[in-house]
Every structure is written in structure tokens, then in C-alpha cells.
Coordinates of C-alpha atoms and ligand atoms in Angstrom, one line a residue:
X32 CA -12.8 31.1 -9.1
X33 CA -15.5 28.9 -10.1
X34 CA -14.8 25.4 -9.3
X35 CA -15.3 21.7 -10.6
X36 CA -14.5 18.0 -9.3
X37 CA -13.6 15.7 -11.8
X38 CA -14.6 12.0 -12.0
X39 CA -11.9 10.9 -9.5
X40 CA -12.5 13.5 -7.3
X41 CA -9.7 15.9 -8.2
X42 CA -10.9 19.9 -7.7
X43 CA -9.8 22.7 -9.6
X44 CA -10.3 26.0 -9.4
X45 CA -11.0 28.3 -12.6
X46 CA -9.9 32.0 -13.1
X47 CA -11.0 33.0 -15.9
X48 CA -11.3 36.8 -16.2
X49 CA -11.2 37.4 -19.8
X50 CA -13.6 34.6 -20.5
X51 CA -10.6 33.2 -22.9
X52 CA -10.8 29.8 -24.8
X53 CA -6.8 29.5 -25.1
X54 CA -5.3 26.6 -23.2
X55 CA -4.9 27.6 -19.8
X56 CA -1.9 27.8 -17.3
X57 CA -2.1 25.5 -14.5
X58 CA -0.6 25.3 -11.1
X59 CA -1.3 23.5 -7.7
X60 CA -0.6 20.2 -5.9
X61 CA -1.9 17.6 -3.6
X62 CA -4.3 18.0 -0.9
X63 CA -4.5 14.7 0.9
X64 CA -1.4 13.5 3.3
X65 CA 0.3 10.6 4.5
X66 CA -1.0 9.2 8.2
X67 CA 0.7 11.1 10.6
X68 CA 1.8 13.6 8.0
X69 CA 2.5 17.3 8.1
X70 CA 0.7 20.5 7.4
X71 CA 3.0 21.4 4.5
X72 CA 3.2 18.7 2.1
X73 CA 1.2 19.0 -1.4
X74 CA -0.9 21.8 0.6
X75 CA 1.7 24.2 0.2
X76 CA 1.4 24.1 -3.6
X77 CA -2.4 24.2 -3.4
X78 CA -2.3 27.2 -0.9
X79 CA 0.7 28.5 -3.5
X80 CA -2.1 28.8 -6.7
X81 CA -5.1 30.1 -4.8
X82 CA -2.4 32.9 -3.1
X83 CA -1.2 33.4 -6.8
X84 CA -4.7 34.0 -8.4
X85 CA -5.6 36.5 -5.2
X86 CA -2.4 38.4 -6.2
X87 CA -3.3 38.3 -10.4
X88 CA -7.0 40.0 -8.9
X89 CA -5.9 42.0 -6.6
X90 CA -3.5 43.5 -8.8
X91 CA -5.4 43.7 -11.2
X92 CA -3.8 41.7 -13.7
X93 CA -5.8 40.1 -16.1
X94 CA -4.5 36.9 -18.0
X95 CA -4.8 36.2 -21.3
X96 CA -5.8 32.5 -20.6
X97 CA -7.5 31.0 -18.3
X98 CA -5.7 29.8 -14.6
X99 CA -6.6 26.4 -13.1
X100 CA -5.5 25.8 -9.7
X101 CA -5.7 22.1 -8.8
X102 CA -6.1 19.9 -5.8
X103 CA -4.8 16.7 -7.0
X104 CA -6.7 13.6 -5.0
X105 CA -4.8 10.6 -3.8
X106 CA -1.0 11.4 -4.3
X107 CA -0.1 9.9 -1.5
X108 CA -1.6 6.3 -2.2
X109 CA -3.2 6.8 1.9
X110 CA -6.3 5.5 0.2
X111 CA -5.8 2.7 -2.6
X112 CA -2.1 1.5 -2.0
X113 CA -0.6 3.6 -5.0
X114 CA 0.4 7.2 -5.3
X115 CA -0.4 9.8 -8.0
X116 CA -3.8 7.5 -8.9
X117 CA -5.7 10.9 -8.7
X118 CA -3.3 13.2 -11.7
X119 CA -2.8 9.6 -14.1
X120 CA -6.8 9.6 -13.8
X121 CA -6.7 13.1 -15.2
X122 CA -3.4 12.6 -17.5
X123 CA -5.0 9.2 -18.4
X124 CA -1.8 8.0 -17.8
X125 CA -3.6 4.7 -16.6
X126 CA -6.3 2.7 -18.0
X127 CA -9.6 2.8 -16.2
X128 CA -9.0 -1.6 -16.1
X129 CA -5.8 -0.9 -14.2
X130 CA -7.6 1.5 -11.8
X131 CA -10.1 -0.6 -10.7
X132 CA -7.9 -3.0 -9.6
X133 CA -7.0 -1.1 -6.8
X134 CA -9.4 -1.5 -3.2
X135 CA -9.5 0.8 0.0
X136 CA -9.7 -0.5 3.3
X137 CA -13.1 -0.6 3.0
X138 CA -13.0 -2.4 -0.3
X139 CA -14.3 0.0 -2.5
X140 CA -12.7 -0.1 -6.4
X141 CA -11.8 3.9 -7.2
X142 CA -14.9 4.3 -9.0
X143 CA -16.8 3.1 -6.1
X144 CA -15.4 5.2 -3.8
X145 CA -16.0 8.0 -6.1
X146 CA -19.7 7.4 -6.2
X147 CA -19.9 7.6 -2.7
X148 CA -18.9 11.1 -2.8
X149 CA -21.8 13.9 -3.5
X150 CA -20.4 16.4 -4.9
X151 CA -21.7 17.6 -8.1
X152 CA -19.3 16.0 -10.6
X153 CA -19.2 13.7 -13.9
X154 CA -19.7 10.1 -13.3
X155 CA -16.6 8.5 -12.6
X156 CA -14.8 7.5 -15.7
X157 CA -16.9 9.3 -18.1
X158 CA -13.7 12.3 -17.3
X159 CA -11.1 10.1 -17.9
X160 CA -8.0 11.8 -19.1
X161 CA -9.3 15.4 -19.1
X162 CA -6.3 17.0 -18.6
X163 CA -4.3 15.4 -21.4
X164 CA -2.6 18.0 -23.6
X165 CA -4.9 20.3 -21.7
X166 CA -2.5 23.2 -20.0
X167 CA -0.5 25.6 -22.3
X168 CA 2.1 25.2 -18.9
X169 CA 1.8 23.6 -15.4
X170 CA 3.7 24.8 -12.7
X171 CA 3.6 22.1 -9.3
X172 CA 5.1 24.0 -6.1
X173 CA 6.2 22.2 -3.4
X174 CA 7.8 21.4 -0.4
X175 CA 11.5 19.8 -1.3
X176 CA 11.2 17.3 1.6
X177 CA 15.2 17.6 1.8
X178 CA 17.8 18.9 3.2
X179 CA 19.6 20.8 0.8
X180 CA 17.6 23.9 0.2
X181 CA 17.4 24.8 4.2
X182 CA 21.3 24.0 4.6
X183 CA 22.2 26.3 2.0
X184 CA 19.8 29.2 3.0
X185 CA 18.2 29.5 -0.3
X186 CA 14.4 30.9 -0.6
X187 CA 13.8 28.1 -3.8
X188 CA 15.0 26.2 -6.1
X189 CA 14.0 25.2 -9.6
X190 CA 13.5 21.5 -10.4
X191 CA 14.9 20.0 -13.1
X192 CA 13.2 17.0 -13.3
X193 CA 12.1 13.8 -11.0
X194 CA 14.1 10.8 -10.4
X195 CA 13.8 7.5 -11.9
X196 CA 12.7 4.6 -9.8
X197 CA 13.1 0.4 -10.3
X198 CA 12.0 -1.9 -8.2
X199 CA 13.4 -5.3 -7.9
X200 CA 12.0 -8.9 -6.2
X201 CA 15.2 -10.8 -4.8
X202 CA 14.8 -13.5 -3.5
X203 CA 16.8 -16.1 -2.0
X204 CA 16.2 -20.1 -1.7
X205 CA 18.3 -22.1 0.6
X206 CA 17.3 -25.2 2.3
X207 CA 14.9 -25.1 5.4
X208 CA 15.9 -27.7 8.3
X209 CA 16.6 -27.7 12.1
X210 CA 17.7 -24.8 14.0
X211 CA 19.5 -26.9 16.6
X212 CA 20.4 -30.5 14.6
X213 CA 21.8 -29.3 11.4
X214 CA 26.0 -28.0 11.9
X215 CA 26.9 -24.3 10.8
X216 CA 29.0 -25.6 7.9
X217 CA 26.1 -27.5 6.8
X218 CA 23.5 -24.8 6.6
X219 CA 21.9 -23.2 3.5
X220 CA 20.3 -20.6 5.5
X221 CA 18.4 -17.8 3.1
X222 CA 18.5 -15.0 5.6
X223 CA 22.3 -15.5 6.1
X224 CA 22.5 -14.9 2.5
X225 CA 19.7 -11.9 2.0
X226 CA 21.3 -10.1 4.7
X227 CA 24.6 -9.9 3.4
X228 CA 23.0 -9.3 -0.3
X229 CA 21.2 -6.0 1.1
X230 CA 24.5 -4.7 3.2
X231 CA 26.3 -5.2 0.0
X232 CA 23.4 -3.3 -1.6
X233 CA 23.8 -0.7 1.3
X234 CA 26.6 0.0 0.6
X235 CA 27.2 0.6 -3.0
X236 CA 24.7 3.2 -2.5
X237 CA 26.8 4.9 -0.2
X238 CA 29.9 4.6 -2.3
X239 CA 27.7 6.4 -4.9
X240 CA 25.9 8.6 -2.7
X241 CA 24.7 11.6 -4.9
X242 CA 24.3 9.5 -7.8
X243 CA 22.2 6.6 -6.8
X244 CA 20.0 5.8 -3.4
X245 CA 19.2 1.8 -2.7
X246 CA 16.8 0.9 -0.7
X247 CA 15.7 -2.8 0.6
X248 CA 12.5 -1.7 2.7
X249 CA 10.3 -4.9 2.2
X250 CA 11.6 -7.8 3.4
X251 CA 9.7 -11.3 3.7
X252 CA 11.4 -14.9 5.3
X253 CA 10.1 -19.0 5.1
X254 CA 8.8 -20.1 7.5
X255 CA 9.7 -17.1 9.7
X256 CA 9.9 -19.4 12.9
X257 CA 12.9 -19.2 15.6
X258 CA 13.6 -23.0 15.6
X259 CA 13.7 -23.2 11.9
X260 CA 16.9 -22.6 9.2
X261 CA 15.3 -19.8 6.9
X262 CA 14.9 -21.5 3.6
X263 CA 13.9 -18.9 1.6
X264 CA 14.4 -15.4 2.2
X265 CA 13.6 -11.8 -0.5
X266 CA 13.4 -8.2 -0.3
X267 CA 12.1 -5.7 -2.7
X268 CA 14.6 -3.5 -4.0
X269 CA 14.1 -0.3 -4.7
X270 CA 16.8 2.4 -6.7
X271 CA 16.5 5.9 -7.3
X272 CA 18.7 8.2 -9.8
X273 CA 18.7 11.1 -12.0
X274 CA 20.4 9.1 -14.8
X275 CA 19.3 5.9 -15.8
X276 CA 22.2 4.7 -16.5
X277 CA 23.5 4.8 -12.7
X278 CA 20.2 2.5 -12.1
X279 CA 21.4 0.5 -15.2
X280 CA 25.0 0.2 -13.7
X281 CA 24.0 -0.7 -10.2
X282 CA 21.3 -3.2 -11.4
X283 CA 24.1 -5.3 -13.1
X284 CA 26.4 -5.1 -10.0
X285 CA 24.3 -6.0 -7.9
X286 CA 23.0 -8.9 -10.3
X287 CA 26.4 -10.2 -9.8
X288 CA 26.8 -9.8 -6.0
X289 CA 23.7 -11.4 -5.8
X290 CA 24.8 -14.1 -7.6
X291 CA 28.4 -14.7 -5.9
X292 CA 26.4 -14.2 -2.0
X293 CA 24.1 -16.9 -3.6
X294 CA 26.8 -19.4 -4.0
X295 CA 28.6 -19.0 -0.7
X296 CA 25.9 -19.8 1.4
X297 CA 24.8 -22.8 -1.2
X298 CA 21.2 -20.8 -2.3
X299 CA 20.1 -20.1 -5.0
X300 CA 18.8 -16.6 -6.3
X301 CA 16.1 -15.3 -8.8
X302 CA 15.6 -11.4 -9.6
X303 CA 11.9 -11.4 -10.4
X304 CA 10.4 -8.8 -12.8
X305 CA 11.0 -4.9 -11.7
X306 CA 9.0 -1.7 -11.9
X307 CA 11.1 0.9 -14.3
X308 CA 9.8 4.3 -14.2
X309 CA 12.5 6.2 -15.7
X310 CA 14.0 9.7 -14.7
X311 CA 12.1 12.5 -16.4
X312 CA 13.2 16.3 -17.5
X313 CA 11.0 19.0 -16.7
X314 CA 10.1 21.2 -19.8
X315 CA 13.2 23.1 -20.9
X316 CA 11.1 26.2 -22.4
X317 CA 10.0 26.5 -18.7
X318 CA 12.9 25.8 -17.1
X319 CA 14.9 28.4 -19.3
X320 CA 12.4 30.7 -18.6
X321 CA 12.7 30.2 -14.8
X322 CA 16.0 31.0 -15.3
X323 CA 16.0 34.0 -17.0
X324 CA 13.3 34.8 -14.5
X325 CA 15.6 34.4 -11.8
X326 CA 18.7 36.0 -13.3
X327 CA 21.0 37.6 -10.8
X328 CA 19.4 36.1 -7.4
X329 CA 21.2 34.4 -5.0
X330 CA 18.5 32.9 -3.2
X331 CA 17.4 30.6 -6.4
X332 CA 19.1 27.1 -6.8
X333 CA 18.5 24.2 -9.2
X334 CA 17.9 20.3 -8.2
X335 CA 16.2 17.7 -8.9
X336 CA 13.5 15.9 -7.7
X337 CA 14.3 12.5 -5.5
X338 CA 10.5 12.3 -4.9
X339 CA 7.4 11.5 -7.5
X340 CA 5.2 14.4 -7.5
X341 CA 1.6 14.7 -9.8
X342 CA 3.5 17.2 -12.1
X343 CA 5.6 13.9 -13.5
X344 CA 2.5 12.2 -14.4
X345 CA 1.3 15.6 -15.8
X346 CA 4.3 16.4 -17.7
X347 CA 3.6 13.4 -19.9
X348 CA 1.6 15.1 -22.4
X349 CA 2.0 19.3 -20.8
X350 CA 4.7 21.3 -20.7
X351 CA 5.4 21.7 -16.7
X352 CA 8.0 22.5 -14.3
X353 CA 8.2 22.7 -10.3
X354 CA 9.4 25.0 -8.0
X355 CA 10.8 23.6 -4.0
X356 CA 10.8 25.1 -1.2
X357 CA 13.2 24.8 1.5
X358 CA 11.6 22.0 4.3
X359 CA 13.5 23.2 7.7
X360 CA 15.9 20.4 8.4
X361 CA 14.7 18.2 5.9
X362 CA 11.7 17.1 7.5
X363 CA 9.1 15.9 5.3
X364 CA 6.0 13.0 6.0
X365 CA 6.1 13.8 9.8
X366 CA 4.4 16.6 12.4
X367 CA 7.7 18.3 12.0
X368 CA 7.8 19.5 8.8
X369 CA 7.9 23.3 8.0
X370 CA 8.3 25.7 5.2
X371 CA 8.9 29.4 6.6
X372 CA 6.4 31.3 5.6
X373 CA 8.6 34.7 4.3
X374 CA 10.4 31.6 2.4
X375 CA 6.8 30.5 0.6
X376 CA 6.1 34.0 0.1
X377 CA 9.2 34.7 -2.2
X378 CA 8.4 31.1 -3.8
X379 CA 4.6 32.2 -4.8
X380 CA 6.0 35.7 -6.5
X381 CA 7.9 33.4 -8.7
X382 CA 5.3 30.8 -9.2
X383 CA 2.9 34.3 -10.5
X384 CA 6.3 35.7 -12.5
X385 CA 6.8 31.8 -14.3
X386 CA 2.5 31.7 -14.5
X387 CA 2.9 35.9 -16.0
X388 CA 5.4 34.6 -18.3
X389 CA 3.6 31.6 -19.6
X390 CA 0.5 33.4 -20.2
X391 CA 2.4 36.1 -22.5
X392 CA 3.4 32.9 -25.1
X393 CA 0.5 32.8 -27.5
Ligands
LIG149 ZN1 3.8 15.7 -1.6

């Protein structure tokens, strides 16, 4: 393959046996990790699209169009705080403004940091959305980081499409006084009434479990002293579903609980302005394919994505799809997560079969 890094620092790889000018069929994933992370995550996918291109030479097969294999920078957000910054610089699913509002630790804008790198490579921004409407198909393997493929023994499954995801600032204003001077019944205390906001929260996720996950990870209190009465207390919110409606329904029930915990502990709430990404679909010519691809295994599942992944941001403007494999007990972001390797193996002859298949479609 001859190779190139982009602006951001992105690499792909180019197989380009025919010398063809048609749109080429992409594949690959992520190559950094999360701190403390695994060997499998976004590697796997990476490792997946070189293996596939060795098997296309080595077979002798010769594709029509060209095959990029990409190593997508900074899914993770290890770097600037925000994942997927690496495939929206090539997607130009950002703006180069919004980029360079983001600092590493060293605090270094993206561009910066991308100067500071030596590889041979266009100046940073010049690139900027590359990839847009570049790839006739992209194809992002990779590790499911649940449980569900490894319980139910399957070799892969096809992904339908990734979750949508809103965030939400609650927060909750009471009145801040004396820990030891002010009586029980005369408290307003913030963190008496965020706590009781996020078990609510807790657990109309779990009365929906399949449908909806909720999530209060961020939590922040006023003053945060022992010997005061919290007066104000908020989390950040965060829902995941497949249908936006379920994030739709739960956002308005949990408007209202919000509202009732509010009164009985006399505070006062305000829902600040959310993040909406909505839930995407993967492309169904792809997917349909896949399927007919797969007809008649038993090893093959569908599901759908509960994780952001680059091919999301890719999908935007190119037809793409992803294939999981099956993470052994459903450990993902952590030393213990594995992918068995006769398990990859069967996933990579379908990633070439899907990659075969695309390259045939003039
Ligand atoms: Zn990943």
C-alpha cells in the first residue's frame, strides 16, 4: 500500500492495483486507545483492513477500485477532551473554528499539535474534509464492547446503526445554611433533592432496559463542605437509544419528576441546554447486502451500536456499515478485553466478501 497522513494526522493506506480513478472502498478504524485501555479496541478494525488487502494480493484478486484502509486519529478524545475529532476533520463534519477550540494537556489547539508532528503530510487544515462523499462504501470493524455477541456464541454481527445520545445539565438550587443550626423540616438541601432526581432517573432506565440507558456520571455540589446544607446541587445527564423517540419520552418524564422532587425539598430546578446527536441507520444497500452475504449462517447476528464509532461521523455523506465482533464477557476500555482470534478471522472473510461485493457496483 502506499500510504498518506492527512492534516489531522489520520493515515491511510492505498491499494490500488489497477491504478483505478473510481471512488474507492474503504475500511478500517481507530488506532489510539483510552488510558489503561486494551489491545483490541479500534486496532482490531485497523488490523481487520490491512489482513483484508493481504488476502485481495495474495489471492490474487484485483479490485476494480481503489481500497483505503484507515487509521482514524483521536476517537477516543485521550488527547483533546472529545471523541471522533480525527474522522469529523476528514468528514468535515466540524468547522476548523470549532476544532481549534479544543487544548491538550499541554495546551496545544489541534492544529498545533499537528504541526508538531513530522511526518510528511498537508498543512493542517489545508485537508479539511477530504473524505466527504469520497468512498463508494466504508466498512468500520470492530470490537462490540458488549456482552451479547460472546453470550450467544456468534462469530459477528452486523450493525444496524449507532445509538442516539442527549445530554442534559440538571441542576438543582436549594438554600445553603448551617449543617448543625437549621432543623430537618426546615432544610432546602440540593443534594437531598439531586439524589433522589438521579435514582428516579435510574430507575426508569431499568424499567426500560433494552430500549433506553440513563446515565448521571457528572455530578458537581455548592459549596461541597461537610458543615454546610448543599445549596445547589446538578448532574449531567446523559440518554442513549436506538429510537429517538424513547429519548423524547424519557426526557419529558423525567422533566416532570424533576420538577415534582424539586418542590418537595422546596428547590428549585432548571434543565439547561442538551447535546442531541440523534440515532443513525447504517446504509441499507450495505446492510442488505450483508445480509444476503450472510444468508444461511448461524453464526451472523444483527444489533445495533450503543457506542459512537468514526464510521457514524463517516456515514454522513458515504454509504458505510460495520461489522462487531464478539468482546469475551463484554469487556471493553480495560486490560481485559479480548476478541478470539478464530472469531476475527471469520469477521475479516466477511469484511473482504461485503469489500468484494462493493467493488462489483459500478
Ligand atoms: Zn473503539
Amino acid at each position: 500500500m502506499t500510504v498518506k497522513m492527512d492534516g489531522f494526522g489520520n493515515l491511510t493506506g492505498i491499494f490500488n492495483p489497477a491504478g483505478s480513478s473510481a471512488k474507492p472502498v474503504g475500511t478500517g478504524s481507530h488506532l489510539d486507545t483510552v488510558i489503561n485501555g486494551g489491545a483490541y479496541d479500534g486496532a482490531t478494525g485497523l488490523i481487520a483492513g490491512i489482513e483484508a488487502v493481504r488476502i485481495l494480493k495474495e489471492s490474487g484478486i484485483v479490485p476494480e477500485r481503489p481500497v483505503e484502509v484507515i487509521a482514524f486519529a483521536e476517537e477516543e478524545g485521550g488527547v483533546f477532551g472529545k471523541g471522533c475529532l480525527g474522522s469529523e476533520y476528514m468528514a468535515g463534519s466540524t468547522s476548523l473554528l470549532r476544532l481549534e477550540q479544543y487544548r491538550d494537556s499541554s495546551g496545544r489547539t489541534p492544529g498545533e499539535a499537528a504541526a508538531a508532528v513530522r511526518y510528511d503530510k498537508p498543512v493542517y487544515g489545508e485537508d479539511f474534509g477530504w473524505a466527504k462523499n469520497r468512498y463508494h462504501a466504508f466498512f468500520e470493524m470492530h470490537a462490540e464492547q458488549g456482552i451479547i455477541l460472546f453470550e450467544k456464541g456468534k462469530a459477528f454481527a452486523i450493525v444496524d446503526g449507532v445509538v442516539g445520545i442527549m445530554r442534559t445539565r440538571i441542576a438543582f438550587t436549594g438554600q445553603a445554611n448551617h449543617a448543625g443550626t437549621t432543623e430537618m423540616s426546615r432544610r432546602q438541601d440540593a443534594v437531598a433533592a439531586l439524589s433522589e432526581f438521579i435514582c428516579t432517573a435510574y430507575s426508569y432506565g431499568l424499567v426500560n432496559n433494552g430500549k433506553i440507558v440513563v446515565t448521571n456520571g457528572k455530578i458537581g455540589v455548592l459549596p461541597n463542605q461537610h458543615n454546610v446544607i448543599p445549596g445547589e446541587a446538578w448532574s449531567v445527564m446523559e440518554m442513549r437509544s436506538d429510537s429517538e423517540e424513547e429519548i423524547r419520552k424519557a426526557m419529558d418524564v423525567l422533566r416532570k419528576e424533576a420538577g415534582r422532587i424539586a418542590e418537595k425539598y422546596g428547590n428549585t430546578v432548571s434543565i439547561g441546554e442538551h447535546a442531541y446527536v440523534p440515532p443513525i441507520s447504517f446504509d441499507r444497500d450495505l446492510i442488505g447486502a450483508a445480509d444476503r452475504l450472510a444468508a444461511g449462517r448461524d453464526d451472523m447476528m444483527h444489533l445495533f451500536s450503543w457506542a459512537g464509532h468514526d464510521a457514524k461521523i463517516i456515514s454522513k455523506t458515504n454509504p458505510a456499515m460495520m461489522i462487531f465482533i464478539p468482546s469475551k464477557d463484554g469487556y471493553s476500555h480495560c486490560p481485559e478485553e479480548y476478541s478470539d482470534s478464530s472469531q476475527i478471522a471469520k469477521a475479516v472473510d466477511f469484511l473482504v466478501l461485503n469489500m468484494l461485493e462493493a467493488d462489483k457496483c459500478i
